Amino acid sequence: MGLAGVCFHAQQGAEKSIKAWLIAHDADPEKTHKLEELLSLCVQIEPRFSEVVADSVALTEYAIERRYDVDFWPSFDQARTALEQARRICDFVKKHWS
């Protein structure tokens, strides 16, 4: 899986933290891997979630499309960026957990 796996799991970490936040706020997260769709639900509850939408767009690609694309070989920099984006989202979720 290599660096593609790093990108995939970065997306999954962000997705799971967003879904956990939604559940904790009595919202039903959609069955989707599209982070921007999940964040739109968060924004309805807490508008500040719009601050991390930009990070979510690139990560969403790693959920399905890139995971099964045998020709996708991300660079070390792409994997590092994916981890940084996921960390920003997870940190934001943690900060706004109340």
PDB file of C-alpha atoms in Angstrom:
ATOM      1  CA  MET A   1       0.000   0.000   0.000  1.00  0.00           C
ATOM      2  CA  GLY A   2       2.931   2.347   0.660  1.00  0.00           C
ATOM      3  CA  LEU A   3       2.382   6.083   0.488  1.00  0.00           C
ATOM      4  CA  ALA A   4      -1.047   5.574  -1.086  1.00  0.00           C
ATOM      5  CA  GLY A   5      -1.971   3.875   2.185  1.00  0.00           C
ATOM      6  CA  VAL A   6      -0.739   6.889   4.132  1.00  0.00           C
ATOM      7  CA  CYS A   7      -3.022   9.126   2.070  1.00  0.00           C
ATOM      8  CA  PHE A   8      -5.977   6.747   2.429  1.00  0.00           C
ATOM      9  CA  HIS A   9      -5.624   6.437   6.201  1.00  0.00           C
ATOM     10  CA  ALA A  10      -5.179  10.195   6.596  1.00  0.00           C
ATOM     11  CA  GLN A  11      -8.540  10.635   4.873  1.00  0.00           C
ATOM     12  CA  GLN A  12     -10.093   7.935   7.037  1.00  0.00           C
ATOM     13  CA  GLY A  13      -8.855   9.568  10.233  1.00  0.00           C
ATOM     14  CA  ALA A  14     -10.377  12.891   9.243  1.00  0.00           C
ATOM     15  CA  GLU A  15     -13.621  11.212   8.162  1.00  0.00           C
ATOM     16  CA  LYS A  16     -14.020   9.272  11.398  1.00  0.00           C
ATOM     17  CA  SER A  17     -13.356  12.314  13.568  1.00  0.00           C
ATOM     18  CA  ILE A  18     -15.948  14.350  11.651  1.00  0.00           C
ATOM     19  CA  LYS A  19     -18.510  11.544  11.893  1.00  0.00           C
ATOM     20  CA  ALA A  20     -17.846  11.171  15.629  1.00  0.00           C
ATOM     21  CA  TRP A  21     -18.419  14.908  16.104  1.00  0.00           C
ATOM     22  CA  LEU A  22     -21.688  14.739  14.174  1.00  0.00           C
ATOM     23  CA  ILE A  23     -22.918  11.778  16.227  1.00  0.00           C
ATOM     24  CA  ALA A  24     -21.946  13.554  19.460  1.00  0.00           C
ATOM     25  CA  HIS A  25     -24.100  16.471  18.304  1.00  0.00           C
ATOM     26  CA  ASP A  26     -27.120  14.256  17.557  1.00  0.00           C
ATOM     27  CA  ALA A  27     -26.660  14.475  13.806  1.00  0.00           C
ATOM     28  CA  ASP A  28     -26.816  11.450  11.554  1.00  0.00           C
ATOM     29  CA  PRO A  29     -23.693  11.393   9.388  1.00  0.00           C
ATOM     30  CA  GLU A  30     -24.383  10.423   5.836  1.00  0.00           C
ATOM     31  CA  LYS A  31     -22.936   7.220   4.439  1.00  0.00           C
ATOM     32  CA  THR A  32     -20.327   8.982   2.375  1.00  0.00           C
ATOM     33  CA  HIS A  33     -16.582   9.381   2.204  1.00  0.00           C
ATOM     34  CA  LYS A  34     -16.909  12.939   0.856  1.00  0.00           C
ATOM     35  CA  LEU A  35     -15.539  15.070   3.646  1.00  0.00           C
ATOM     36  CA  GLU A  36     -16.954  18.291   2.234  1.00  0.00           C
ATOM     37  CA  GLU A  37     -20.482  16.820   2.424  1.00  0.00           C
ATOM     38  CA  LEU A  38     -19.924  15.764   6.030  1.00  0.00           C
ATOM     39  CA  LEU A  39     -18.486  19.163   6.877  1.00  0.00           C
ATOM     40  CA  SER A  40     -21.522  20.876   5.372  1.00  0.00           C
ATOM     41  CA  LEU A  41     -23.566  19.075   8.042  1.00  0.00           C
ATOM     42  CA  CYS A  42     -21.109  20.280  10.692  1.00  0.00           C
ATOM     43  CA  VAL A  43     -21.361  23.862   9.416  1.00  0.00           C
ATOM     44  CA  GLN A  44     -25.118  23.781   9.967  1.00  0.00           C
ATOM     45  CA  ILE A  45     -24.425  23.115  13.661  1.00  0.00           C
ATOM     46  CA  GLU A  46     -21.182  25.066  14.075  1.00  0.00           C
ATOM     47  CA  PRO A  47     -20.391  27.549  11.264  1.00  0.00           C
ATOM     48  CA  ARG A  48     -16.681  27.656  12.154  1.00  0.00           C
ATOM     49  CA  PHE A  49     -16.275  24.236  10.539  1.00  0.00           C
ATOM     50  CA  SER A  50     -16.135  26.097   7.224  1.00  0.00           C
ATOM     51  CA  GLU A  51     -12.521  26.872   8.176  1.00  0.00           C
ATOM     52  CA  VAL A  52     -11.403  23.309   7.375  1.00  0.00           C
ATOM     53  CA  VAL A  53     -13.399  22.663   4.203  1.00  0.00           C
ATOM     54  CA  ALA A  54     -10.400  23.508   2.004  1.00  0.00           C
ATOM     55  CA  ASP A  55      -8.347  20.773   3.684  1.00  0.00           C
ATOM     56  CA  SER A  56     -11.124  18.265   3.091  1.00  0.00           C
ATOM     57  CA  VAL A  57     -11.351  18.597  -0.683  1.00  0.00           C
ATOM     58  CA  ALA A  58      -7.973  17.046  -1.490  1.00  0.00           C
ATOM     59  CA  LEU A  59      -8.334  14.372   1.191  1.00  0.00           C
ATOM     60  CA  THR A  60     -11.651  13.157  -0.213  1.00  0.00           C
ATOM     61  CA  GLU A  61      -9.874  11.981  -3.358  1.00  0.00           C
ATOM     62  CA  TYR A  62      -7.924   9.464  -1.303  1.00  0.00           C
ATOM     63  CA  ALA A  63     -11.018   7.681   0.020  1.00  0.00           C
ATOM     64  CA  ILE A  64     -12.101   5.647  -2.970  1.00  0.00           C
ATOM     65  CA  GLU A  65     -10.865   6.907  -6.314  1.00  0.00           C
ATOM     66  CA  ARG A  66      -7.197   7.007  -5.421  1.00  0.00           C
ATOM     67  CA  ARG A  67      -7.252   3.905  -3.244  1.00  0.00           C
ATOM     68  CA  TYR A  68      -8.224   1.635  -6.105  1.00  0.00           C
ATOM     69  CA  ASP A  69      -6.245   3.411  -8.812  1.00  0.00           C
ATOM     70  CA  VAL A  70      -3.260   1.118  -9.381  1.00  0.00           C
ATOM     71  CA  ASP A  71      -1.478   3.921 -11.210  1.00  0.00           C
ATOM     72  CA  PHE A  72      -1.641   6.265  -8.210  1.00  0.00           C
ATOM     73  CA  TRP A  73       1.768   6.584  -6.624  1.00  0.00           C
ATOM     74  CA  PRO A  74       1.778   9.622  -4.355  1.00  0.00           C
ATOM     75  CA  SER A  75       5.021  11.320  -3.546  1.00  0.00           C
ATOM     76  CA  PHE A  76       6.372  11.672  -0.040  1.00  0.00           C
ATOM     77  CA  ASP A  77       5.311  15.338  -0.156  1.00  0.00           C
ATOM     78  CA  GLN A  78       1.737  14.394  -1.126  1.00  0.00           C
ATOM     79  CA  ALA A  79       1.563  11.924   1.755  1.00  0.00           C
ATOM     80  CA  ARG A  80       2.959  14.491   4.184  1.00  0.00           C
ATOM     81  CA  THR A  81       0.420  17.068   2.965  1.00  0.00           C
ATOM     82  CA  ALA A  82      -2.415  14.557   3.412  1.00  0.00           C
ATOM     83  CA  LEU A  83      -1.291  13.916   6.990  1.00  0.00           C
ATOM     84  CA  GLU A  84      -1.065  17.649   7.688  1.00  0.00           C
ATOM     85  CA  GLN A  85      -4.566  18.226   6.291  1.00  0.00           C
ATOM     86  CA  ALA A  86      -5.998  15.360   8.316  1.00  0.00           C
ATOM     87  CA  ARG A  87      -4.263  16.618  11.450  1.00  0.00           C
ATOM     88  CA  ARG A  88      -5.729  20.109  10.975  1.00  0.00           C
ATOM     89  CA  ILE A  89      -9.211  18.634  10.617  1.00  0.00           C
ATOM     90  CA  CYS A  90      -8.816  16.303  13.614  1.00  0.00           C
ATOM     91  CA  ASP A  91      -7.363  19.100  15.748  1.00  0.00           C
ATOM     92  CA  PHE A  92     -10.242  21.366  14.742  1.00  0.00           C
ATOM     93  CA  VAL A  93     -12.794  18.695  15.666  1.00  0.00           C
ATOM     94  CA  LYS A  94     -11.100  18.195  19.031  1.00  0.00           C
ATOM     95  CA  LYS A  95     -11.019  21.942  19.691  1.00  0.00           C
ATOM     96  CA  HIS A  96     -14.761  22.244  18.976  1.00  0.00           C
ATOM     97  CA  TRP A  97     -15.845  19.057  20.727  1.00  0.00           C
ATOM     98  CA  SER A  98     -18.182  20.668  23.277  1.00  0.00           C
TER      99      SER A  98
END
